[in-house]
Coordinates of C-alpha atoms in Angstrom, one line a residue:
X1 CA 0.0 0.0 0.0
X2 CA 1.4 3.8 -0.8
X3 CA 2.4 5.7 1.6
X4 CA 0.6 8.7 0.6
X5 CA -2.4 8.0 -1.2
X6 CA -4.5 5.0 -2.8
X7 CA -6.5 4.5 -5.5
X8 CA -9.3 1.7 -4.1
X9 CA -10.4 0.8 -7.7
X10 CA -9.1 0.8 -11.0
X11 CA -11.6 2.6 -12.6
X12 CA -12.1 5.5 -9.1
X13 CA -12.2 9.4 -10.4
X14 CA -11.1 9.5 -6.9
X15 CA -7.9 9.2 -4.2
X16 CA -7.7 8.8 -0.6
X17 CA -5.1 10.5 1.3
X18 CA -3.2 8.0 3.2
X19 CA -1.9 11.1 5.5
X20 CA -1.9 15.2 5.3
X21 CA -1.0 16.5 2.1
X22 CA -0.4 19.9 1.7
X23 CA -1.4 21.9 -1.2
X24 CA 0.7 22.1 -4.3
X25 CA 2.0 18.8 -3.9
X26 CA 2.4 17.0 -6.9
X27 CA 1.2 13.4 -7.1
X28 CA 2.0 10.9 -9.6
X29 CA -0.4 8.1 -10.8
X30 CA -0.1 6.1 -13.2
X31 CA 1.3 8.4 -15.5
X32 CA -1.0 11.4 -14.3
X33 CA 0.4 14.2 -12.4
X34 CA -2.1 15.8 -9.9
X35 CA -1.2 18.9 -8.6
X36 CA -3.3 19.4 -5.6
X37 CA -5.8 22.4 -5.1
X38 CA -6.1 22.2 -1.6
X39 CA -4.8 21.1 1.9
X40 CA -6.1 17.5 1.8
X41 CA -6.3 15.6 5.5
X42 CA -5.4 12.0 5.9
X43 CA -8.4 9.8 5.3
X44 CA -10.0 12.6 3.2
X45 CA -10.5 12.3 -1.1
X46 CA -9.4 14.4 -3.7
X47 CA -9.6 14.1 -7.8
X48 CA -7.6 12.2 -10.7
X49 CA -9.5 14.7 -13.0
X50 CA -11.8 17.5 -13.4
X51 CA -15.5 17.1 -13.0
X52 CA -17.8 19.1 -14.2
X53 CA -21.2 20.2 -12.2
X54 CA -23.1 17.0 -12.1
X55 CA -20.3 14.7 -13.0
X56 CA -19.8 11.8 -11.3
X57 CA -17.4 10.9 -8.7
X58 CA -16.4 7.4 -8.1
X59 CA -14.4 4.8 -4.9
X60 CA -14.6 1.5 -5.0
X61 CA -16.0 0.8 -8.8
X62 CA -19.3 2.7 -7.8
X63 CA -21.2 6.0 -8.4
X64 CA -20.4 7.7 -4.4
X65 CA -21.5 10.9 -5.8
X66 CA -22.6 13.9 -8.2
X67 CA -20.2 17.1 -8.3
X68 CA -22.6 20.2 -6.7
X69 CA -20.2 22.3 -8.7
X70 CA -17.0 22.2 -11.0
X71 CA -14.4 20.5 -9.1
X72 CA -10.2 21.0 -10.3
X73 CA -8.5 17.9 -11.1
X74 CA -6.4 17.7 -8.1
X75 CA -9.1 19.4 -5.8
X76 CA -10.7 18.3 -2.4
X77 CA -14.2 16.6 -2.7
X78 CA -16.6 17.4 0.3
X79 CA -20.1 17.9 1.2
X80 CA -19.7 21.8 -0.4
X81 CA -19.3 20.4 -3.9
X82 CA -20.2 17.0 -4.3
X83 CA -23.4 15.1 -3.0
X84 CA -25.1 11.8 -2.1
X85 CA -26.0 9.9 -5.7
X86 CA -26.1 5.9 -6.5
X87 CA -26.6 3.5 -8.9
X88 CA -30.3 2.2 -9.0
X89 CA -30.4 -1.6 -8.6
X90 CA -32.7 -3.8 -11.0
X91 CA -32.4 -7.3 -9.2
X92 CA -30.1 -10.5 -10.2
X93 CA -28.5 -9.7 -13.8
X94 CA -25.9 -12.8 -13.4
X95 CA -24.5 -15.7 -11.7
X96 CA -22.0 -15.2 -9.5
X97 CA -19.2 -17.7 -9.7
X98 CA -16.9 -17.5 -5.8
X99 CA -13.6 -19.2 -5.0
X100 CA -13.1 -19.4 -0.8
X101 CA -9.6 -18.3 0.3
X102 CA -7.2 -21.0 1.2
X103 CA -8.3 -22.4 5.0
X104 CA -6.3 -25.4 5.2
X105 CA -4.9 -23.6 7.9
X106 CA -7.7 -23.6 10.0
X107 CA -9.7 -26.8 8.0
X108 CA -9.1 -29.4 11.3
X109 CA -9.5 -26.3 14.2
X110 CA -11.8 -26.2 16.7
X111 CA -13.0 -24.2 19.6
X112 CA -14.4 -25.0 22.9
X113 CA -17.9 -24.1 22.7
X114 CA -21.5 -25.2 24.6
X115 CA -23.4 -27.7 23.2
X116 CA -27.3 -27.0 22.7
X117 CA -29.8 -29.5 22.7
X118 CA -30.7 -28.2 19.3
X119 CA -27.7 -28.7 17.4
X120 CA -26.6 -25.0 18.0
X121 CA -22.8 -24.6 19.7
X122 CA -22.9 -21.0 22.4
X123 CA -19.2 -19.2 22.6
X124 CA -20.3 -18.4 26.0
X125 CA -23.1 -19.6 28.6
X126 CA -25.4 -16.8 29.8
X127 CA -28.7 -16.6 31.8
X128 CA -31.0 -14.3 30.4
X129 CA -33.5 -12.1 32.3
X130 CA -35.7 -10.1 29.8
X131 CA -38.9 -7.9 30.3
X132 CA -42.1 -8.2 27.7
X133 CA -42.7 -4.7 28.7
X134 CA -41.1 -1.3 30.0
X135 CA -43.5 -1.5 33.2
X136 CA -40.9 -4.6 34.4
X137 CA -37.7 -2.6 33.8
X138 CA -37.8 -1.2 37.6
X139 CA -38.0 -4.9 38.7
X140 CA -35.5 -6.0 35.9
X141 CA -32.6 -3.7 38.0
X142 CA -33.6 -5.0 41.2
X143 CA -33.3 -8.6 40.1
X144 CA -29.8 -7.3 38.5
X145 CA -28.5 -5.7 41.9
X146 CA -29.4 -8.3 43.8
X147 CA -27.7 -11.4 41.9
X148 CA -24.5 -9.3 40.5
X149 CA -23.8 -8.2 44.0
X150 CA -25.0 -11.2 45.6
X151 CA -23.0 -13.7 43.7
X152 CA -19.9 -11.6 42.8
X153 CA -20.6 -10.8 38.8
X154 CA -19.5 -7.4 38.9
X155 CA -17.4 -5.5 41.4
X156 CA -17.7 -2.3 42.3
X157 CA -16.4 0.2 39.4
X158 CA -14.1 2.8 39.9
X159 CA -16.2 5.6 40.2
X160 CA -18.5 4.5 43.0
X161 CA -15.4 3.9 44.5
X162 CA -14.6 8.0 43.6
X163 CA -17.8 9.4 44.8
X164 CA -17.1 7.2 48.1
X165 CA -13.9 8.9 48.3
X166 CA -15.2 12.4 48.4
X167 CA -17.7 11.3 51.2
X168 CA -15.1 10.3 53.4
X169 CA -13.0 13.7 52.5
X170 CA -15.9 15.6 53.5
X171 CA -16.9 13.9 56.5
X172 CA -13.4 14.1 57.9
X173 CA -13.2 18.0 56.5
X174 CA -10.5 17.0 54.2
X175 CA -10.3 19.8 50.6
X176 CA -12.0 17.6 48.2
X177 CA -10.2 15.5 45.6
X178 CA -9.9 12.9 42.9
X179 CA -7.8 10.4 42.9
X180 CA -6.4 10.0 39.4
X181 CA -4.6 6.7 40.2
X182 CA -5.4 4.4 37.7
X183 CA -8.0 1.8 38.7
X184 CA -8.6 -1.6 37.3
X185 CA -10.5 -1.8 34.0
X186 CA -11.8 -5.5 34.2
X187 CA -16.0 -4.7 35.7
X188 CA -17.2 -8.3 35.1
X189 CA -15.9 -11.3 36.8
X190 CA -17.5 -14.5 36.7
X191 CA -19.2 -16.1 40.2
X192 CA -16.7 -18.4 42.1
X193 CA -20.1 -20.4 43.0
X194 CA -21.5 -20.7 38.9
X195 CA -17.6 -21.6 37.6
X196 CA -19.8 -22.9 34.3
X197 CA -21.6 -19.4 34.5
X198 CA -20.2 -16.8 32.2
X199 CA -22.8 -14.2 32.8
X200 CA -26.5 -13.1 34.4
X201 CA -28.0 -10.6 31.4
X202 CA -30.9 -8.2 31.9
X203 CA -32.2 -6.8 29.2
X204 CA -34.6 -3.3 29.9
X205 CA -36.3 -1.2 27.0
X206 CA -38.8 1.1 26.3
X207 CA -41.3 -1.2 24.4
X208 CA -43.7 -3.9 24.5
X209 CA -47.0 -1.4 24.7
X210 CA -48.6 1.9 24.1
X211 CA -47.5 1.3 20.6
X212 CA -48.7 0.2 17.8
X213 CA -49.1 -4.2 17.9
X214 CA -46.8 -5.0 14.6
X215 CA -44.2 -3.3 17.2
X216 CA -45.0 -5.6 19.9
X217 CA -45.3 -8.4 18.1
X218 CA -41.9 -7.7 16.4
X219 CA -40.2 -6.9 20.3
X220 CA -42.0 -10.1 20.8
X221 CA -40.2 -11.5 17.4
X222 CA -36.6 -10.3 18.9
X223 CA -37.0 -11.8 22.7
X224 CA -37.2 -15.2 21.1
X225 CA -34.7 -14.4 19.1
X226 CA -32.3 -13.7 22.3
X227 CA -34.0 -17.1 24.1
X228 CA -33.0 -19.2 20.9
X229 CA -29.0 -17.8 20.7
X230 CA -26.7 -20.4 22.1
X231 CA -24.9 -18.2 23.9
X232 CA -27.9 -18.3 26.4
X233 CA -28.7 -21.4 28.5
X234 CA -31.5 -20.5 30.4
X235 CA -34.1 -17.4 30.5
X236 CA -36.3 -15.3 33.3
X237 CA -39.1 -13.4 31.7
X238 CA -41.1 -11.1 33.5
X239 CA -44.8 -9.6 32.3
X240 CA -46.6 -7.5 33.9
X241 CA -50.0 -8.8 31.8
X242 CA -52.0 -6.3 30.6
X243 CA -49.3 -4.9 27.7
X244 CA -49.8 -5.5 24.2
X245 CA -46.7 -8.2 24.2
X246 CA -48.3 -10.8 25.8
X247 CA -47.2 -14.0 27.1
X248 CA -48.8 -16.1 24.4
X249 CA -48.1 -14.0 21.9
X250 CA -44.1 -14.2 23.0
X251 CA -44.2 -18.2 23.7
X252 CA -45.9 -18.5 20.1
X253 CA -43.2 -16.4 18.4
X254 CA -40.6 -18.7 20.7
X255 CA -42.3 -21.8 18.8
X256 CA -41.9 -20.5 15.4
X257 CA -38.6 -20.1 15.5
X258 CA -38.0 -24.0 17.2
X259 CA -41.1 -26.0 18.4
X260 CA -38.8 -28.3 20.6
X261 CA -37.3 -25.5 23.0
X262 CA -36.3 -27.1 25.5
X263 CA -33.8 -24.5 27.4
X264 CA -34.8 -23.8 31.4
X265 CA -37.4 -20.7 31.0
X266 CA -39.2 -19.3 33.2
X267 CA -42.0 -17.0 32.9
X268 CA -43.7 -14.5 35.8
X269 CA -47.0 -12.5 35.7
X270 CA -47.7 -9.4 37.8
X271 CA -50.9 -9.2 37.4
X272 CA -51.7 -12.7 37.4
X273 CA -55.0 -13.5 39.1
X274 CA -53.2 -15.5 42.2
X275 CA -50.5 -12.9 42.8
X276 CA -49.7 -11.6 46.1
X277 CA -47.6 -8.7 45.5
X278 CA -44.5 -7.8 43.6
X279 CA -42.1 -8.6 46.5
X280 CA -43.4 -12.0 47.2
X281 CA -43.3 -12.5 43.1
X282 CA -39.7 -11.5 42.9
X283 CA -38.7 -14.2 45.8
X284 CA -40.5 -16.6 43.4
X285 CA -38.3 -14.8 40.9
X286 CA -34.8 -15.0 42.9
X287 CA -35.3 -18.6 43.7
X288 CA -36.2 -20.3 40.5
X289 CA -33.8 -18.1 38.4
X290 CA -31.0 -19.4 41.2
X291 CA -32.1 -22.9 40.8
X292 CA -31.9 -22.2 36.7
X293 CA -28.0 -20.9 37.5
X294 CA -27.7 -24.4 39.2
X295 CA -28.6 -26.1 36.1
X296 CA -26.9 -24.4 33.2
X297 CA -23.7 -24.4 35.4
X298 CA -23.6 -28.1 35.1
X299 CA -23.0 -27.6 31.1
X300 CA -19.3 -27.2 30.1
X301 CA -17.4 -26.3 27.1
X302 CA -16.6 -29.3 24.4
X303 CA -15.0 -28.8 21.2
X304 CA -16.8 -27.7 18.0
X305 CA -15.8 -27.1 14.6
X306 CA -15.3 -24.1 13.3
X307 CA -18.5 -24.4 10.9
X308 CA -20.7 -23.8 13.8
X309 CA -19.3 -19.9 14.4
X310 CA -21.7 -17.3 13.8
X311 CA -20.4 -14.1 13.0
X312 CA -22.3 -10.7 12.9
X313 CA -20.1 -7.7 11.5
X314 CA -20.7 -4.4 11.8
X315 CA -18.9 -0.8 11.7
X316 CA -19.6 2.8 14.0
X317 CA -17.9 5.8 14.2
X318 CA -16.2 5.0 10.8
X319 CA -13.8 7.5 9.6
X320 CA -12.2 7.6 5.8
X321 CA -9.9 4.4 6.2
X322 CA -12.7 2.5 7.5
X323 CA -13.1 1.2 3.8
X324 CA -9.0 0.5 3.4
X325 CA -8.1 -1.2 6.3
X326 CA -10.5 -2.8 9.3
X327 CA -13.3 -3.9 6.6
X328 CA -11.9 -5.6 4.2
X329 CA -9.6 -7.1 6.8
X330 CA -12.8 -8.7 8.8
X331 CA -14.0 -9.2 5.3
X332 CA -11.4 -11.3 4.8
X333 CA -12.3 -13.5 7.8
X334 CA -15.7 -13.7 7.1
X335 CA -14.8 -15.3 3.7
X336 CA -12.4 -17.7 5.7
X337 CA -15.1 -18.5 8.8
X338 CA -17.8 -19.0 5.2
X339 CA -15.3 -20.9 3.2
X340 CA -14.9 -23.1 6.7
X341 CA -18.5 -24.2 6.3
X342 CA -19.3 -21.1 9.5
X343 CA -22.4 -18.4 9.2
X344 CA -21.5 -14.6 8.7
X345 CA -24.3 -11.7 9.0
X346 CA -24.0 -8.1 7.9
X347 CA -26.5 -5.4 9.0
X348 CA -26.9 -1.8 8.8
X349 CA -28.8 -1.9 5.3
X350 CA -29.2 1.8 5.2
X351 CA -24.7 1.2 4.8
X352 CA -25.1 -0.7 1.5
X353 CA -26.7 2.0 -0.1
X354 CA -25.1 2.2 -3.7
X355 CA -23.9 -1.9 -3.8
X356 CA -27.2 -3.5 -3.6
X357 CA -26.7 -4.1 -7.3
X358 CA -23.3 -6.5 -6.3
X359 CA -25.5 -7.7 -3.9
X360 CA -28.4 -9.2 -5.8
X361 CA -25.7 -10.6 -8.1
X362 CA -24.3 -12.1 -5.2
X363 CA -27.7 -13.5 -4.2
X364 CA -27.7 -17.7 -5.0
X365 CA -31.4 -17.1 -6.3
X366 CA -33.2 -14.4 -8.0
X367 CA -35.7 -14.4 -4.8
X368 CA -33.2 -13.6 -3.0
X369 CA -32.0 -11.2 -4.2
X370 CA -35.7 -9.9 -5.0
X371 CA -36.1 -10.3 -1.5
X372 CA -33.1 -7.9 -0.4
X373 CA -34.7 -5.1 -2.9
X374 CA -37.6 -4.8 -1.8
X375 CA -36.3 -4.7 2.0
X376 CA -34.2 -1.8 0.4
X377 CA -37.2 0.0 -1.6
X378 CA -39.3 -0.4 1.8
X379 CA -37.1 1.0 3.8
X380 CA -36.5 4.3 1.8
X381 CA -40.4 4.6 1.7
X382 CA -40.4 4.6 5.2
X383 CA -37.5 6.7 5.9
X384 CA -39.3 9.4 3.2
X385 CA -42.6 9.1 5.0
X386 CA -41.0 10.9 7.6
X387 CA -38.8 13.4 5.4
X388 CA -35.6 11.5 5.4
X389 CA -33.3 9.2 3.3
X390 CA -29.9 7.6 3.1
X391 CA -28.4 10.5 1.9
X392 CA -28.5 11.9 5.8
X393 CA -26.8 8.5 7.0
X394 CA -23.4 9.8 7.8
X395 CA -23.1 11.6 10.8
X396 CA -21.0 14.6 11.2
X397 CA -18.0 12.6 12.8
X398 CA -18.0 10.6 9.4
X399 CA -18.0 13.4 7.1
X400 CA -15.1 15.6 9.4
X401 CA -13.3 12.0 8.5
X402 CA -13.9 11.7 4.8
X403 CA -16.8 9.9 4.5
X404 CA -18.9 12.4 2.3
X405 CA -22.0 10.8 0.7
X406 CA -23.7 7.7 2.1
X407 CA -22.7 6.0 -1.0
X408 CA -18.9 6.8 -0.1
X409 CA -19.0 5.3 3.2
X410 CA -21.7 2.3 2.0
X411 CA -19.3 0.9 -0.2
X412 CA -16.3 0.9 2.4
X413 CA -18.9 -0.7 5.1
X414 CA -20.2 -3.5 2.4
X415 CA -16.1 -4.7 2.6
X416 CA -16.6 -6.2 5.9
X417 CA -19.3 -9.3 3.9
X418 CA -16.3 -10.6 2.3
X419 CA -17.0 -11.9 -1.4
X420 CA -19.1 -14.7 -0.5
X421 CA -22.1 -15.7 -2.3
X422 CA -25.6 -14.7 -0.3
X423 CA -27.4 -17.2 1.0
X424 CA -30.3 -15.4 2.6
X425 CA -31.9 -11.9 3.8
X426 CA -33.5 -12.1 6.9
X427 CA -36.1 -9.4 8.4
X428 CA -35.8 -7.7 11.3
X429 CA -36.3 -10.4 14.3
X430 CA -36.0 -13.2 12.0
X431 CA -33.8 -16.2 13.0
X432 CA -30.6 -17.4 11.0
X433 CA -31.5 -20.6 9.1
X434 CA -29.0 -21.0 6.5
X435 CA -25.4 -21.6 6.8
X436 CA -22.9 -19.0 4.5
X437 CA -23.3 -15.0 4.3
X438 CA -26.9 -13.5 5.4
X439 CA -28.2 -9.7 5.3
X440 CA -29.9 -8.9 8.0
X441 CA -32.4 -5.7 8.0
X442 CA -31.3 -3.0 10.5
X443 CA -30.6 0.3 11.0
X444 CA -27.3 1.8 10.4
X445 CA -27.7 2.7 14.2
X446 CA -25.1 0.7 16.0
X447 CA -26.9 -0.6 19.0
X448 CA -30.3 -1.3 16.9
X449 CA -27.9 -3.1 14.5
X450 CA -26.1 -5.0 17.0
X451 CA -29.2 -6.2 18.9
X452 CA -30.5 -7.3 16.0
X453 CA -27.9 -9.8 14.8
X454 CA -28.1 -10.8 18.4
X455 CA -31.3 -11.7 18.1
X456 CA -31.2 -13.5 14.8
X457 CA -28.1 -15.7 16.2
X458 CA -24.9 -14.6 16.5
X459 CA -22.7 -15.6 18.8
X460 CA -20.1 -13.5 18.2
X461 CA -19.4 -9.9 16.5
X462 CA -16.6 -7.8 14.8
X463 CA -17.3 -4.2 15.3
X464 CA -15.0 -1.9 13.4
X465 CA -14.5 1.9 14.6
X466 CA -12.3 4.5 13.1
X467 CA -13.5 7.5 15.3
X468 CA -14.0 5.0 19.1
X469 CA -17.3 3.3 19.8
X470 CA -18.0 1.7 23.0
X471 CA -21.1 -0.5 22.1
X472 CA -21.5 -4.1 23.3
X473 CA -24.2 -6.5 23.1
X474 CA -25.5 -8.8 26.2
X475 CA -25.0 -12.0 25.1
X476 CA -23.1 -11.7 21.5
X477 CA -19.2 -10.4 22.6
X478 CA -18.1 -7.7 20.8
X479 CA -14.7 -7.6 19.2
X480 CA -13.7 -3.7 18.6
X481 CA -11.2 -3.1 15.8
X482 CA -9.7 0.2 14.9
X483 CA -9.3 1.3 11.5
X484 CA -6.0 2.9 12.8
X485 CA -3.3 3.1 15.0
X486 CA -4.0 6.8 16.3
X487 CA -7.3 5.5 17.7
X488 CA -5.9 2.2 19.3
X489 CA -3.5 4.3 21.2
X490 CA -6.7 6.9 22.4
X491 CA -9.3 4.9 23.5
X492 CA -7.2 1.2 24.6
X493 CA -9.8 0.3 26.7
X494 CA -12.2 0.1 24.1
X495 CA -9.9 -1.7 20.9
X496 CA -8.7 -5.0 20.6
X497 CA -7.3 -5.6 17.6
X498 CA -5.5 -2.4 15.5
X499 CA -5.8 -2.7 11.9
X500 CA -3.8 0.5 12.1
X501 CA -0.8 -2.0 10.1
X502 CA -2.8 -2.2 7.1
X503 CA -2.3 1.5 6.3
X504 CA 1.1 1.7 7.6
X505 CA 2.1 -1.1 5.2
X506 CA 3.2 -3.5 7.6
X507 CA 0.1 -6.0 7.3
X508 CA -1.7 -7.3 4.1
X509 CA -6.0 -7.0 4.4
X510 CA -5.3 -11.2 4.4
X511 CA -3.1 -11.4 7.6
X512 CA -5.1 -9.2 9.5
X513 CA -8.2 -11.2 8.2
X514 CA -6.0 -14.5 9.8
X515 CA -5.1 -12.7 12.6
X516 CA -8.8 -11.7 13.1
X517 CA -10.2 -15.3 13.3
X518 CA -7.3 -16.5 15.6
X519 CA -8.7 -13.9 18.1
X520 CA -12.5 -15.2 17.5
X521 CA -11.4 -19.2 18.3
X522 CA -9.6 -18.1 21.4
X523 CA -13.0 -15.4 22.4
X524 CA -15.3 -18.1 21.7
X525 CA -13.6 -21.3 23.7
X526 CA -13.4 -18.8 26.8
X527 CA -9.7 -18.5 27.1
X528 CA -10.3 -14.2 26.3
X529 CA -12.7 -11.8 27.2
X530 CA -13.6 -8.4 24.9
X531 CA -13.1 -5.0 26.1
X532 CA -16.9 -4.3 26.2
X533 CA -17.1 -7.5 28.0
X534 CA -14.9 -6.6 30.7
X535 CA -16.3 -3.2 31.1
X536 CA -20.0 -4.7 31.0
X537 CA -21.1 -2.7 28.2
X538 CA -24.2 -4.5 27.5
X539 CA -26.3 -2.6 25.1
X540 CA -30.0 -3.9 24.0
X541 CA -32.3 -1.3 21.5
X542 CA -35.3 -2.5 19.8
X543 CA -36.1 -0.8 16.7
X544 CA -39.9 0.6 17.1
X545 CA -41.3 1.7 13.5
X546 CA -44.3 2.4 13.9
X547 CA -46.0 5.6 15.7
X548 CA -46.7 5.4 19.6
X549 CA -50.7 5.0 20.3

């Protein structure tokens, strides 16, 4: 990789900086001198040629964008003179012919995983304690102080520990002070009593009723989802009864999804006509959730073969090398964990805005990829029903890092599928069916993104980051990579892998890629936590459509 700039594509109008280049520098590519027009920034784009108003501007083999105004050869392209434009998309025009990458270095690996009764393997074993409704949320904390205290889950953080500080400094009429001593990262610990245990989860949101009842039924949709992963081995759910997300409704969509559940789960009413109070239903809550901990903690890890990972990958807070480096590299293992007979899943379908014609062609049947454009189409009629569109995807942190149109940073997102054929397109709370690459319908949001793949079954998840994201999931680890070095040396309690060597030239897209799914066989036997793991950054957003009633 240059040093300076790169040209993504053959056929791009358009160069990214690969570090600050000063104005007047002359650049030579490919036999074209470019004299810049203007002080381009590192990760930001600037022209091979001129183009006219309304020309178009082009990264990755793809329309990005249309020019707002004449732009030099040589000049800086941002949101002043060029804006959002793509490619329209017409369904499957050919077949799509894939070679996997060479994984007969991983073809006889395995990692120590938890067997499910229904054939699904869990990188981690988690009991799950979920509300149908935002009236249980108050109870949902209580049950969560009482068992991560009471059986040593989480220590104290560092900041109680702070505030408790102060109080002591006052009461002994001491000048009040921090101490900036650095305190230990590492939140979550596993009980000494549930070694088997890797985690209690509570889930709270703001759903489940006064809403319209395709939302309900869709939270409803999700929760099973979440009950179904095999990273969970037993589930709580509390109801309070009278919600639109009712009980039956929630065990039917549970059934859908697998008739012969057969995980611990139990299920408490509020209202229920027999009840005798919340307190005395919260004992009954305490002691059959304990003597569910019991039972799961009797399950250990075994090994499994690669084939059964299931990978959800993601990117937030992307920045202009997003595309160059920590994408393609986790694209790379997603071909590898695909080509090893394993299940990938990208999200964020508002982020393959501009490449849904690669997609459909990537699609193994035309309804497929029929099925992925109309998900598309619906959800730009949606997002225009209430006076926006793709074109307002990337936030201002994106743009002040070079990604200018939603087509720009689209195409760097749709790196992290890999090159594998598609083998499905799941809606939102659907469950994961088919083995090999699946789109799943989400919001570019990260957390509504993340939740989602949760729910439709992965057990693990690659988040890449060029600006620093701390999102996590509560039962699907996520694995934070930086898109550069700058960042992993900022934020290191949120990164664990930097594909800052990718830029720098000292690692190829295909070693980080290797390097990548070495982390994810270690993460999923146990023998590693995350970051957001260790800090207990469990995040858990249902997207709600529809209007509130």
């Amino acid at each position: 990789m240059s040093q300076t700039f790169l040209q993504i594509n053959p056929t791009d109008n358009l160069l990214v900086a690969l570090q600050d280049l000063p104005k007047g520098t002359v650049i030579q590519h490919n036999g074209n001198e470019i004299t810049l027009q203007d002080d381009i920034a590192a990760k930001h784009k600037f022209t091979t040629e001129a183009i006219a108003k309304e020309g178009k501007a082009t990264m990755y083999g793809v329309l990005v964008g249309l020019a707002s105004q004449d732009i030099p050869k040589g000049g800086l392209i941002h949101t002043f003179n060029l804006h959002h434009a793509a490619t329209d998309f017409v369904g499957k025009q050919q077949e799509y012919n894939w070679t996997a990458p060479d994984v007969s270095k991983f073809q006889n690996r395995t990692f120590n995983g938890y067997h499910r009764a229904d054939g699904q393997v869990g990188t981690q074993n988690y009991w799950l304690v979920i509300p149908l409704v935002f009236c249980e949320n108050r109870n949902i904390e209580l049950l969560k102080n009482a068992f991560l205290n009471g059986l040593g889950f989480q220590k104290m953080d560092p900041f109680t520990q702070k505030v408790q500080q102060l109080g002591k400094q006052l009461a002994e009429g001491k000048a009040l002070e921090i101490d900036t001593a650095s305190s230990a990262s590492v939140l979550v610990h596993k009980s000494s009593q549930f070694p088997n245990v890797d985690g209690i989860k509570f889930l709270t949101h703001e759903s489940g009723c006064g809403e319209n009842k395709d939302d309900s039924l869709n939270l409803c949709a999700l929760l099973a989802g979440y009950c179904l992963n095999p990273n969970v081995g037993g589930i709580t759910v509390l109801s309070l009864g009278c919600q639109h997300s009712q009980i039956e409704v929630f065990k039917e969509k549970l059934k859908e999804k697998d008739p012969n559940f057969s995980k611990p789960l139990y299920i408490f009413e509020q209202q229920q006509d027999n009840g005798s109070g919340v307190e005395n239903m919260l004992n009954e809550v305490i002691l059959q959730t304990f003597k569910g901990l019991v039972e799961i903690n009797k399950q250990t890890r075994k090994p499994a073969p690669l084939s059964a990972l299931r990978v959800g990958v993601k990117c937030g807070g992307s920045d202009g090398f997003s595309g160059i480096s920590a994408n393609p590299a986790i694209g790379h293992t997603a071909d590898l964990v695909v080509g090893l007979g394993g299940t990938v899943m990208i999200a964020e379908f508002p982020e393959l805005c501009g490449v849904e014609q690669e997609l459909q062609n990537r699609s193994v049947t035309k309804e497929i990829a029929d099925n992925f454009g109309f998900l598309m189409r619906e959800y730009a009629r949606r997002a225009a029903l209430v006076g926006a569109g793709f074109d307002m995807n990337p936030s201002p942190g994106n743009i002040k890092d070079g990604l200018i149109t939603d087509a720009i940073k689209s195409a760097g997102a749709a790196k992290k599928a890999g090159s594998s054929p598609i083998e499905d397109v799941l809606g939102y709370g659907q469950y994961v069916t088919k083995k090999g690459l699946n789109l799943v319908c989400t919001p570019g949001n990260d957390v509504l993104a993340t939740t989602g793949m949760a729910g439709a079954g992965a057990t693990i998840q690659l988040f890449t980051t060029g600006l620093g994201t701390p999102t996590g999931n509560p039962i699907s680890p996520m694995v934070k990579l930086s898109t550069n070095t700058k960042l992993a040396v900022k934020l290191p309690e949120i990164i664990d892998i930097d594909c800052g060597p990718i830029i720098s030239g000292e690692k190829t897209v295909e070693q980080m890629g290797e390097e990548v799914l070495e982390y994810i066989i270690q993460l999923a036997s146990g023998e590693i936590n995350t970051k957001a793991m260790d800090l207990g950054q469990d995040d858990f957003m249902f997207w709600r459509r529809g209007v509130s009633l």
